[in-house]
mmCIF file of C-alpha atoms in Angstrom:
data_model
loop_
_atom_site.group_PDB
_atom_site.id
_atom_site.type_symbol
_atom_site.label_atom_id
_atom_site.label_comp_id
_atom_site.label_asym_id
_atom_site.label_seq_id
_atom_site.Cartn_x
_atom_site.Cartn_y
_atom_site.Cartn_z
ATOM 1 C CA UNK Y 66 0.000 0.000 0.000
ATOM 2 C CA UNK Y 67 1.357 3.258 -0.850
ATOM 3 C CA UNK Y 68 2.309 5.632 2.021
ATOM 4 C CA UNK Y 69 1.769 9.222 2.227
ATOM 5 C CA UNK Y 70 4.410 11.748 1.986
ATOM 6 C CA UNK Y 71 4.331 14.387 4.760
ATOM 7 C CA UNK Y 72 6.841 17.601 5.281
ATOM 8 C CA UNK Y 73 6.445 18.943 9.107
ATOM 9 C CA UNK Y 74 8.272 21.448 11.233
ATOM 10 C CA UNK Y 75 8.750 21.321 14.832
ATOM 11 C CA UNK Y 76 9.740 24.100 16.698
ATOM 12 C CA UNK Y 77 10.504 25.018 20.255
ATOM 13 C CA UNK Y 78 13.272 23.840 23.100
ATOM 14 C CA UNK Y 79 16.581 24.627 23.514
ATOM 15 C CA UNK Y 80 17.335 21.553 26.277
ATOM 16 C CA UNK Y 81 16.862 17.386 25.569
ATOM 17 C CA UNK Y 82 13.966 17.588 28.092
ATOM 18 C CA UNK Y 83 11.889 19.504 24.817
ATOM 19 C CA UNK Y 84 13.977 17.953 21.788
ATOM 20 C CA UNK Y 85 14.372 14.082 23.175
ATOM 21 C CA UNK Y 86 10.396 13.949 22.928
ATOM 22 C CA UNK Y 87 10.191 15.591 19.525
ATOM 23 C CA UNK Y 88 12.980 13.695 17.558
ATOM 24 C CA UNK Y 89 10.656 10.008 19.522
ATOM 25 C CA UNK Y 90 7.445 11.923 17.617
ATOM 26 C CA UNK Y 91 9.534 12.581 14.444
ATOM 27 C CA UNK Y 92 10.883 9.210 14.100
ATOM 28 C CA UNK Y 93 7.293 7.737 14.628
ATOM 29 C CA UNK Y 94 6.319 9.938 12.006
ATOM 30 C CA UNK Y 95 9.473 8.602 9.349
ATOM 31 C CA UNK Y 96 7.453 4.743 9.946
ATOM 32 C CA UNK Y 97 4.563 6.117 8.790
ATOM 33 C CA UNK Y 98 5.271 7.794 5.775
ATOM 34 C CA UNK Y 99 7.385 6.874 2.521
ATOM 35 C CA UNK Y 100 8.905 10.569 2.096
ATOM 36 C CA UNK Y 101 9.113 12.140 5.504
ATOM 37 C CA UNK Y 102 10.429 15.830 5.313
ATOM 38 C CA UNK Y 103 11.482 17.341 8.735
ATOM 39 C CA UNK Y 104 13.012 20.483 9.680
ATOM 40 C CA UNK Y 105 13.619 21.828 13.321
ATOM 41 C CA UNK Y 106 13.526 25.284 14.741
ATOM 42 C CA UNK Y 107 15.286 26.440 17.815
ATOM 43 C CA UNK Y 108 15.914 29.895 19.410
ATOM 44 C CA UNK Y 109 19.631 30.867 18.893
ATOM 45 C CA UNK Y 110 21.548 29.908 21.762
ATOM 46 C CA UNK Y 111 21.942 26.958 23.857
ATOM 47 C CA UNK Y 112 22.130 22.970 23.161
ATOM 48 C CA UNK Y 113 19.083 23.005 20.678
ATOM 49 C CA UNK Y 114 20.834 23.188 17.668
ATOM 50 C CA UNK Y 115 23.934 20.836 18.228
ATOM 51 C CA UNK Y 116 21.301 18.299 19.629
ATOM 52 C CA UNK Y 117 19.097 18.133 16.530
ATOM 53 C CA UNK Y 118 22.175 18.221 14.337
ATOM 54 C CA UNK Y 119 23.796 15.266 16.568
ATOM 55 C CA UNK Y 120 20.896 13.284 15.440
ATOM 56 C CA UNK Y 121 20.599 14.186 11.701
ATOM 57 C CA UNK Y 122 17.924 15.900 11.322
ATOM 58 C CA UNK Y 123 18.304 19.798 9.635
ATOM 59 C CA UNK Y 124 17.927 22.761 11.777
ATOM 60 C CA UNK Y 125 16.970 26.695 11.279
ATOM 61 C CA UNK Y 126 16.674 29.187 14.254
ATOM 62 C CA UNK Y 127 15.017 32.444 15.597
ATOM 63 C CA UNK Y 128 16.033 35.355 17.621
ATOM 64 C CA UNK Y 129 13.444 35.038 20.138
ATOM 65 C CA UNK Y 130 14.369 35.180 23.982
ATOM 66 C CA UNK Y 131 12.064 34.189 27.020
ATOM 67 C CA UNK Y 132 10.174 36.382 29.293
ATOM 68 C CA UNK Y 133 9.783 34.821 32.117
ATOM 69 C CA UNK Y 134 11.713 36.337 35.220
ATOM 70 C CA UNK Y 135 12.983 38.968 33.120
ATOM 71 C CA UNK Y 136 12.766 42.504 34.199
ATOM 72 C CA UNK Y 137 10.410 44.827 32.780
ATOM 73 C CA UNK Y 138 13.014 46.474 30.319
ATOM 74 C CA UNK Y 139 14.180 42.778 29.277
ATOM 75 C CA UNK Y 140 10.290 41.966 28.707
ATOM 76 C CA UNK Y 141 9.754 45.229 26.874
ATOM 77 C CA UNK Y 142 13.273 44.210 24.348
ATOM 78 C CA UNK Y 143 11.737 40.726 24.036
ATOM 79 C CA UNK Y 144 8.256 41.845 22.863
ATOM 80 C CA UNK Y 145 9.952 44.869 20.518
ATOM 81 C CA UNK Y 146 11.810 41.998 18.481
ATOM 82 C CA UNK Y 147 8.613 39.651 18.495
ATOM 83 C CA UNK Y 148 8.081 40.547 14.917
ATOM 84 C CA UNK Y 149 11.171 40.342 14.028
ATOM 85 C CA UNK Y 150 10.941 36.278 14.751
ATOM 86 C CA UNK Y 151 7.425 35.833 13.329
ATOM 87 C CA UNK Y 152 8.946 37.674 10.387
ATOM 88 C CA UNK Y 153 11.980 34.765 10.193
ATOM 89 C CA UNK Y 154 9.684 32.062 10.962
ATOM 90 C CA UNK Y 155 7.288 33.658 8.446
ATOM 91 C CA UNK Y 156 10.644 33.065 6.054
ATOM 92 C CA UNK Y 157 11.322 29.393 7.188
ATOM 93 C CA UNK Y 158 7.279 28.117 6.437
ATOM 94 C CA UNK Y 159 7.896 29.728 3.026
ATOM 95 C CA UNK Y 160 10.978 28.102 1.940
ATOM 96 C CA UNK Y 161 10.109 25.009 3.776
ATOM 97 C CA UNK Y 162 6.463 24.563 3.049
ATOM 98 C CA UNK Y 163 5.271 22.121 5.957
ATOM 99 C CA UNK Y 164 1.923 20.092 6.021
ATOM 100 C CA UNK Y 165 2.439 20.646 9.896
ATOM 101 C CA UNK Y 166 3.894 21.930 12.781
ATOM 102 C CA UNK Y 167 3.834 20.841 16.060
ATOM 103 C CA UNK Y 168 5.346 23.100 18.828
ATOM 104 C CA UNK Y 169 6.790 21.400 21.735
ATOM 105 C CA UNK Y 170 7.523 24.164 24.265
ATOM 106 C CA UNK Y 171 9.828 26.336 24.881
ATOM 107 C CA UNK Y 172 9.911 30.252 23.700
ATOM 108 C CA UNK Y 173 10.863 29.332 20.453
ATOM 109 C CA UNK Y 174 8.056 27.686 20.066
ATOM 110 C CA UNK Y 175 5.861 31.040 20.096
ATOM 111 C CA UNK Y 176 6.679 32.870 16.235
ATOM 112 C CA UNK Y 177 6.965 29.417 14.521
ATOM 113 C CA UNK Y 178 3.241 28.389 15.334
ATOM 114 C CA UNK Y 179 1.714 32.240 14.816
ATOM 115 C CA UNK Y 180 3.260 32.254 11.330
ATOM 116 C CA UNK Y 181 2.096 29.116 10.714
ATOM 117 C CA UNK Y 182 -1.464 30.126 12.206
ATOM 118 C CA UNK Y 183 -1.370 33.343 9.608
ATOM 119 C CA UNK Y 184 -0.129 30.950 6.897
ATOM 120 C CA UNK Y 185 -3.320 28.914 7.349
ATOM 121 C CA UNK Y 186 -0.716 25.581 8.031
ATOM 122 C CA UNK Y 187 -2.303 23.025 10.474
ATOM 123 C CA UNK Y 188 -0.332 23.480 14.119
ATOM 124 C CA UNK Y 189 -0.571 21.401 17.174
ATOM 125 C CA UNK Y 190 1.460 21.606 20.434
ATOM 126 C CA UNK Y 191 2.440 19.658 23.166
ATOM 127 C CA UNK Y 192 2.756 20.238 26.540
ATOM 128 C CA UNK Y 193 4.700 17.990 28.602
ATOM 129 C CA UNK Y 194 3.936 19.107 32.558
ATOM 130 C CA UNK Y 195 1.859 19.340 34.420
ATOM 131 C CA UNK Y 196 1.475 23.509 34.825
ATOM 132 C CA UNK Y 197 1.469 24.536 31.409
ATOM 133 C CA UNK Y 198 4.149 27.047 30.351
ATOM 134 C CA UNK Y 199 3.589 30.633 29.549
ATOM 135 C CA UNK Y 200 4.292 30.344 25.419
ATOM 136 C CA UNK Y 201 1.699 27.008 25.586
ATOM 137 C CA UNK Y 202 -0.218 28.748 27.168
ATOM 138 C CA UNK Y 203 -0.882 31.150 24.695
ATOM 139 C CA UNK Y 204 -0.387 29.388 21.576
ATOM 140 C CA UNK Y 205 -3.386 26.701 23.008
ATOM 141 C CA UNK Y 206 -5.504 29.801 22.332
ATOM 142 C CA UNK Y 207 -4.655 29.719 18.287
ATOM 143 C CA UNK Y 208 -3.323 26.462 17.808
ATOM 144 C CA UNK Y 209 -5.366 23.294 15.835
ATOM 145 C CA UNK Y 210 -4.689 21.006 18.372
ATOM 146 C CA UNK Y 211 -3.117 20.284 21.668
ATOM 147 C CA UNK Y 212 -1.472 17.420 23.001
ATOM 148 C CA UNK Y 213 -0.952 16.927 26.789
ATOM 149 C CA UNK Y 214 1.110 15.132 29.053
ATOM 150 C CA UNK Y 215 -1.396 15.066 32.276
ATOM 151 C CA UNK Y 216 -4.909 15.071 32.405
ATOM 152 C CA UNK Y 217 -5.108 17.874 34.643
ATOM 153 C CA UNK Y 218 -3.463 20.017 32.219
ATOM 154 C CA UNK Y 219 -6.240 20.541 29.646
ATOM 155 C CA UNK Y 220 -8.547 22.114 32.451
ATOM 156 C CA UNK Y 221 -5.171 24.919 32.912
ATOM 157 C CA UNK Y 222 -5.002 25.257 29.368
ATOM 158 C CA UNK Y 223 -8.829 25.693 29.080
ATOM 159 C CA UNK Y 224 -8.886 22.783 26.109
ATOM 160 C CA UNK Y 225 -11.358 20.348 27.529
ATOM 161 C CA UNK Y 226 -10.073 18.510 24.232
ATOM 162 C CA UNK Y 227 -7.004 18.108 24.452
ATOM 163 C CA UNK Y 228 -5.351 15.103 23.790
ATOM 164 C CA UNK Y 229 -3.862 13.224 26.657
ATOM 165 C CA UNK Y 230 -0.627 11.350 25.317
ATOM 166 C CA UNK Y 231 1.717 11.294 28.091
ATOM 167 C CA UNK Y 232 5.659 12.036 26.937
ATOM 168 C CA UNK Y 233 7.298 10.505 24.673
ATOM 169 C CA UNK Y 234 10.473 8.668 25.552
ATOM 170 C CA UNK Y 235 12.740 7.172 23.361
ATOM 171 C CA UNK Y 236 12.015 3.437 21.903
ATOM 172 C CA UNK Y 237 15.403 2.424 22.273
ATOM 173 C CA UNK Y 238 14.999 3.389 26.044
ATOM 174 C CA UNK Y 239 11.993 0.565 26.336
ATOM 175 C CA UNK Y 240 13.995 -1.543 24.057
ATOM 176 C CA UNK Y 241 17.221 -1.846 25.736
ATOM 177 C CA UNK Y 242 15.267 -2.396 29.041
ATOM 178 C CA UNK Y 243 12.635 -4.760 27.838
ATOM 179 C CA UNK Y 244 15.939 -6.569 26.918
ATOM 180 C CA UNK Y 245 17.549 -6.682 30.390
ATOM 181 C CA UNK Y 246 14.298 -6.987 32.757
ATOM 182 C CA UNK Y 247 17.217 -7.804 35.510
ATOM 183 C CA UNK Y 248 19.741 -5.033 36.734
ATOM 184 C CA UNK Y 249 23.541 -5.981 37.058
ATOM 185 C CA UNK Y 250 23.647 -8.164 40.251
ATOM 186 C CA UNK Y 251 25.586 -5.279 42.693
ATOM 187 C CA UNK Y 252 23.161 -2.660 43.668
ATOM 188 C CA UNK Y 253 23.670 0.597 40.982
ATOM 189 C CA UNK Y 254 22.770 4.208 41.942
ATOM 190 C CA UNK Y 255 22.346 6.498 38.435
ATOM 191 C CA UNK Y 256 22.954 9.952 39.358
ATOM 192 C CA UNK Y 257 21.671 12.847 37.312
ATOM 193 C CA UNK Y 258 20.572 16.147 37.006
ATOM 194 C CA UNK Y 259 18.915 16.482 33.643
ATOM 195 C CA UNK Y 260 21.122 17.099 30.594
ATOM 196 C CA UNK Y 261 22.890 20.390 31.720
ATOM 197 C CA UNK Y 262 23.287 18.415 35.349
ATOM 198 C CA UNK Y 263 22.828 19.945 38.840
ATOM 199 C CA UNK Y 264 25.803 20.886 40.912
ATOM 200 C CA UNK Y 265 23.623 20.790 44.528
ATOM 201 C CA UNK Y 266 23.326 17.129 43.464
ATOM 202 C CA UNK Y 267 26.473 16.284 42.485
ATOM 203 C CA UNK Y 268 27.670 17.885 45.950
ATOM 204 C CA UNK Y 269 24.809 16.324 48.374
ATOM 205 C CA UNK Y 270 25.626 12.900 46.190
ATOM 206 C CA UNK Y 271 29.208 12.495 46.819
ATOM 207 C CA UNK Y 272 28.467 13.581 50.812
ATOM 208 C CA UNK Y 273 26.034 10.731 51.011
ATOM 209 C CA UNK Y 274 28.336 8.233 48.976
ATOM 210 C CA UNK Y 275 31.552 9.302 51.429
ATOM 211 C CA UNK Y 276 28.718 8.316 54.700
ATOM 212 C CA UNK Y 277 27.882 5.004 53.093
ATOM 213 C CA UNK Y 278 31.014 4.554 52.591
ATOM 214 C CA UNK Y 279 32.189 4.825 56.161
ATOM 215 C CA UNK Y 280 28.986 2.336 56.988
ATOM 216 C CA UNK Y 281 30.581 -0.454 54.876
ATOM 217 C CA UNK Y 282 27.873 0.600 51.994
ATOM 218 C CA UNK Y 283 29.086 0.159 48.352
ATOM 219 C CA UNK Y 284 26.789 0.763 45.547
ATOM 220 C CA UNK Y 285 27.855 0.342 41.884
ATOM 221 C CA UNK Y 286 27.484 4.485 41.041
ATOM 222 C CA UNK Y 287 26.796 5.935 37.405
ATOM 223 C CA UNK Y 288 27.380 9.962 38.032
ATOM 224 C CA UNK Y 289 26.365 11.869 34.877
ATOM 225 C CA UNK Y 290 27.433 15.498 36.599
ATOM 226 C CA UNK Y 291 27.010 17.748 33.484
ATOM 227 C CA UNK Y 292 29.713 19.746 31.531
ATOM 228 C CA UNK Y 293 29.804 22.494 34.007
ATOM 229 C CA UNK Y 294 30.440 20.779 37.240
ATOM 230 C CA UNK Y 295 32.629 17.694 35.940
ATOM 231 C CA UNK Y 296 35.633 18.712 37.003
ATOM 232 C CA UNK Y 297 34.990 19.517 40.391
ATOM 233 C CA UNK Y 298 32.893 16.476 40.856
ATOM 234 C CA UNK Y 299 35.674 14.163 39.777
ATOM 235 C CA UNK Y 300 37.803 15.661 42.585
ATOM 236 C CA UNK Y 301 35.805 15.753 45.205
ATOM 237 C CA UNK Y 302 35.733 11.854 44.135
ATOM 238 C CA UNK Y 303 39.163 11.650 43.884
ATOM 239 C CA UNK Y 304 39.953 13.055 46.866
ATOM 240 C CA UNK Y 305 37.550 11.162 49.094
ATOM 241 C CA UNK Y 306 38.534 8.237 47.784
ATOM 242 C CA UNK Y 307 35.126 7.222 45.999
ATOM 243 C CA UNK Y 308 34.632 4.993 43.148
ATOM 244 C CA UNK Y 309 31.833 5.368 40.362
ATOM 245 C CA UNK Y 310 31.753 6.431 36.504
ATOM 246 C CA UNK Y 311 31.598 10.162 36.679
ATOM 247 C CA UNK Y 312 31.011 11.446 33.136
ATOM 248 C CA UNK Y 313 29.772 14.811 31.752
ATOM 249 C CA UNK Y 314 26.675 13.836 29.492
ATOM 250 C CA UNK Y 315 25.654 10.068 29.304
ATOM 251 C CA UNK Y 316 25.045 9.457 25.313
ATOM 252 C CA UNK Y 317 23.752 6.118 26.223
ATOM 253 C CA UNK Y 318 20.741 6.152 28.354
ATOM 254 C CA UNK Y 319 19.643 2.879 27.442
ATOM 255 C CA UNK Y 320 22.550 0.703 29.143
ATOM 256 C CA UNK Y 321 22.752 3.206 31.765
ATOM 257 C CA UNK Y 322 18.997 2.726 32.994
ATOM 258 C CA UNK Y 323 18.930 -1.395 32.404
ATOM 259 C CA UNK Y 324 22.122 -0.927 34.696
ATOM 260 C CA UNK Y 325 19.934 1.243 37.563
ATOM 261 C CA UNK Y 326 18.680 -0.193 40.311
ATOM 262 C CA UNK Y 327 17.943 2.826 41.598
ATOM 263 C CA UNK Y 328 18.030 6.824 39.871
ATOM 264 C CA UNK Y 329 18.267 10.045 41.724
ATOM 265 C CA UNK Y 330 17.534 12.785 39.369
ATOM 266 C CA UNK Y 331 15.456 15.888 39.194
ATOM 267 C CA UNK Y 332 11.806 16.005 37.824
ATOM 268 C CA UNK Y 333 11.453 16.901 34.387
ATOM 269 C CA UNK Y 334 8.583 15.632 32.205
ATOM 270 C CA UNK Y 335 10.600 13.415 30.318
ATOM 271 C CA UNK Y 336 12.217 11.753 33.192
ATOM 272 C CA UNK Y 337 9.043 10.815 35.231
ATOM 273 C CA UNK Y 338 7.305 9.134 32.014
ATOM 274 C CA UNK Y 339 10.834 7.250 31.035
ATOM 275 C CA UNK Y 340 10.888 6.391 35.036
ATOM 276 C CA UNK Y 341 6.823 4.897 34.846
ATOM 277 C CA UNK Y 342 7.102 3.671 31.608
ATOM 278 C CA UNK Y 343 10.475 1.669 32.645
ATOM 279 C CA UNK Y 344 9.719 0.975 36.389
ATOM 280 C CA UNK Y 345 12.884 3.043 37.987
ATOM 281 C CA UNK Y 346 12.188 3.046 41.797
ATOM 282 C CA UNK Y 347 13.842 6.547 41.906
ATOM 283 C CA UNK Y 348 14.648 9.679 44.469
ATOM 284 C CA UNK Y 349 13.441 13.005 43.383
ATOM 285 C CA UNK Y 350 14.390 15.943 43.534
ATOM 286 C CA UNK Y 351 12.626 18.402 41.512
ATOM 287 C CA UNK Y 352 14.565 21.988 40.020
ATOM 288 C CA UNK Y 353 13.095 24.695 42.418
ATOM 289 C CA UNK Y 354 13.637 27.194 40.049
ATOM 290 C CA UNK Y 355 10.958 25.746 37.421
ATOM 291 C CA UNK Y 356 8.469 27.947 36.055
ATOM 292 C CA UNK Y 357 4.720 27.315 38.160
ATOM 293 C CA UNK Y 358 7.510 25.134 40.311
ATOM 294 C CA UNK Y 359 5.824 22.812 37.646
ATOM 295 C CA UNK Y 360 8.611 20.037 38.891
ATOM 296 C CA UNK Y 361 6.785 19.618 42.221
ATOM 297 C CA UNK Y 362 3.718 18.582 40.744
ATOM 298 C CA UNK Y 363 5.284 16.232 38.242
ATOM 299 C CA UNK Y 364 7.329 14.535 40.715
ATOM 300 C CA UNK Y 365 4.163 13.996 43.158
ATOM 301 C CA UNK Y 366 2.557 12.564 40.069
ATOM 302 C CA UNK Y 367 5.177 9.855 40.177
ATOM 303 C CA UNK Y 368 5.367 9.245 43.787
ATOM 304 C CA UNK Y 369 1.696 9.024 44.295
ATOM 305 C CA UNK Y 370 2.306 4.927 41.966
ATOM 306 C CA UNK Y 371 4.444 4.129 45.025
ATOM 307 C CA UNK Y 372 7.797 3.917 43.183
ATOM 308 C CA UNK Y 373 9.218 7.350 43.862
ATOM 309 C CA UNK Y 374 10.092 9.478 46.840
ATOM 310 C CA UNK Y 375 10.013 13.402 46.663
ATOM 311 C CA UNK Y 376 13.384 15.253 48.319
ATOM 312 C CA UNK Y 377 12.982 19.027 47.913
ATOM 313 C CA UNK Y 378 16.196 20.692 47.378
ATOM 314 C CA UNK Y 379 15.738 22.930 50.705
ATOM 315 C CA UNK Y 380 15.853 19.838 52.628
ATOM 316 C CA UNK Y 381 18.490 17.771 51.003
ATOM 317 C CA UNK Y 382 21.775 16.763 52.135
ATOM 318 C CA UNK Y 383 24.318 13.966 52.364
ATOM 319 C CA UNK Y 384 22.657 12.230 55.160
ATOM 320 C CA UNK Y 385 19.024 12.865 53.936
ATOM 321 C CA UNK Y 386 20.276 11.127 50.657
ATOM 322 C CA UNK Y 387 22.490 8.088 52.181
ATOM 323 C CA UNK Y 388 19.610 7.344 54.695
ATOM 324 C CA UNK Y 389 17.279 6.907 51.392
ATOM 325 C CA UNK Y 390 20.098 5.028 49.224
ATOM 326 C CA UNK Y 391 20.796 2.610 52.493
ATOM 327 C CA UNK Y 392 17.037 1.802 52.793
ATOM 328 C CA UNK Y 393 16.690 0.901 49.181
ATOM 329 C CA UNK Y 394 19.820 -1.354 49.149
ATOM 330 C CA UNK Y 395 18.448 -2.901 51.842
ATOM 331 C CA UNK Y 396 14.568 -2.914 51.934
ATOM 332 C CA UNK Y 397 13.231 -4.254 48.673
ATOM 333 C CA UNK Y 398 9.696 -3.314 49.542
ATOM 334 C CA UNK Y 399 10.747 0.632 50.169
ATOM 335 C CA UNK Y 400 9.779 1.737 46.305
ATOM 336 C CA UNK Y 401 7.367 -0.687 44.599
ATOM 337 C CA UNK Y 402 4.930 0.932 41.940
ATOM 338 C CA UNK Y 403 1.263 0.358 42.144
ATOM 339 C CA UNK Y 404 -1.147 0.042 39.450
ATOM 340 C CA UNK Y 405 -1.124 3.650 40.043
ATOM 341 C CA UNK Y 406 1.936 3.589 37.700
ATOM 342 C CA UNK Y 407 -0.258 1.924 34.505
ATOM 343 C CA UNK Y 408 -2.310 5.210 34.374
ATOM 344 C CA UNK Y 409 0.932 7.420 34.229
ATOM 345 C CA UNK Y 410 3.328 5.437 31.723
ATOM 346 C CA UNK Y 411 2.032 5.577 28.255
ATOM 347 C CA UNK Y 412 4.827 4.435 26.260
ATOM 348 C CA UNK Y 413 2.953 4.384 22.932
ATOM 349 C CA UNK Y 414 2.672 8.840 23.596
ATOM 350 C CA UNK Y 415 4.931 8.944 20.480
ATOM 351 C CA UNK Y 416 3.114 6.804 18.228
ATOM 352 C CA UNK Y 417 -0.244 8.155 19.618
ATOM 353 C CA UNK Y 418 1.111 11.896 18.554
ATOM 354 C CA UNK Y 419 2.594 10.582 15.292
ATOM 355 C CA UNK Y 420 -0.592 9.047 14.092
ATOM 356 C CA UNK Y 421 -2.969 12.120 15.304
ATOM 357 C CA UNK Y 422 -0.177 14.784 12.852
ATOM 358 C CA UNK Y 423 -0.605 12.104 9.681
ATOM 359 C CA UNK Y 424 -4.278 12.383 9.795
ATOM 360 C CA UNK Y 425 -4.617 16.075 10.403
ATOM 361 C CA UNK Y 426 -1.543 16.722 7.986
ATOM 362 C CA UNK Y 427 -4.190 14.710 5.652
ATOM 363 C CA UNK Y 428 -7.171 16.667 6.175
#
């Protein structure tokens, strides 16, 4: 049977949290159609660009900043060169000529899908927590359709409509675990703080690992630290004598989960459906800096199936963390998931979002 051809855009996120889900929808998308055109736009700046790239997929940007805790004369700058970055999306949909485009958060996100609005091109959006950003927000006012994470969300985005489809997490991530149901035998701690890593972490981490240490503890440790705070991390290592793989970015997330036996990380969107989708028993801690301190919420969401417990930043510290660590090594009935967890995970949210853009790039 002959396969449609299909030409989409998606726009928005400048982090893997935002691009890691699009590039699962995108690929979804290539199985479904014989001639799959795809082009990415990110704001200038940041990882966006060099992650798309990494991944092989072509990439155009804006000049578009946030406005979020800005002050008022950043704000007013931001909103001055507004139509400056309709005016360059305006010039990407032209030379580019999508059936679609999906925006997937992030300020970036904003321009693409009004000049695709104006255009008269389909657009959808996705939002992946559970408090809806401020550029989602506004674009589920215009937008064709809306895809959401949570079910609570469509009530905050005023889209009684809206399409629940969890997050989409990479297939090789279910893969690779599906493969190797079993951890390695010695208990394995993965340690990470979302792609651009988290030094309070990496510093509360290494405290606890130096107290189970001196209590005869040992666990197998996968550090991913981020680019920033590597080289500080390794020393304190070094100098306390601790043992673990402490690496900048972890480019295979795959092994290093079917390793896990147990994850501390923060609470992005993309981590708590990969962690319910995968069954990580896993230590939260969510970024307190999040806009809507949307990273609460999403961690709760997790730890309400049974397999998660929430650590706010404010209250975490070496011995907060080895206390946790020790009772998972040793209690293997501290973090079981509940059927709680079958309403959260929804590891077909890429397929589900891939097959909704083919039939509304269709109509």
């Amino acid at each position: 049977m002959e396969r449609p051809q299909i030409s989409i855009i998606v726009a928005g996120g400048g982090t893997g949290g935002h691009l890691f889900p699009a590039i699962s929808v995108v690929k979804e998308v290539e199985k479904r159609s014989d001639q799959c055109r795809v082009l990415f736009i990110v704001g200038k700046g940041g990882r966006g660009a060099e992650i798309i790239e990494r991944h092989g997929y072509q990439v155009s940007t804006v000049d578009v900043e946030g406005m979020k805790g800005r002050g008022w004369k950043k704000i007013v700058s931001v909103l001055f060169r507004l139509p400056k970055s309709i005016a360059q999306s305006m010039g990407h949909i032209r030379t580019f000529d999508p059936d679609v485009v999906l925006g997937v958060g992030g300020y970036s996100a904003g321009p693409v899908c009004i000049a695709a609005r104006i255009r008269g091109i389909p657009t959808a959006i996705h939002e992946q927590n559970t408090i809806p950003g401020f550029t989602n927000r506004m674009l589920a006012k215009i937008v064709n359709k809306v895809f959401v994470s949570f079910d609570q969300t469509r009530e905050l985005l005023n889209r009684p409509e809206a399409i629940v489809t969890g997050t989409p997490i990479r297939q090789e991530l279910i893969d690779s675990v599906d493969a190797h149901k079993t951890p390695q035998s010695k208990f394995t701690v993965l340690v990470m703080g979302g792609s651009q890593g988290a030094m309070a972490i990496n510093k509360a981490f290494a405290d606890a690992l130096h107290l189970l240490k001196s209590r005869g503890k040992s666990p197998a440790v996968i550090h991913q630290t981020g680019q920033q705070d590597f080289q500080r991390t390794l020393e304190d290592y070094k100098a306390r004598g601790l043992e673990g793989e402490v690496i900048p970015f972890i480019e295979d997330m795959a092994e290093a989960y079917s390793r896990a036996h147990l994850v501390i990380c923060r609470a992005g969107a993309s981590t708590i459906f990969e962690l319910a989708t995968l069954r990580k028993p896993a230590i939260l801690i969510p970024y307190p800096f999040a806009a809507n301190r949307h990273q609460d919420l999403n961690a709760q969401a997790l730890a309400d199936t049974g397999g998660a417990v929430v650590v706010f930043e404010k209250d975490m510290d070496g011995e907060r963390l080895a206390s946790l660590v020790e009772r998972a090594m040793d209690d293997k009935e501290f973090l079981l998931y509940t059927e709680a967890v079958e309403g959260l995970a929804r590891p077909r949210a890429a397929a589900d979002i891939a097959d909704q853009l083919m039939e509304f790039a269709a109509r």
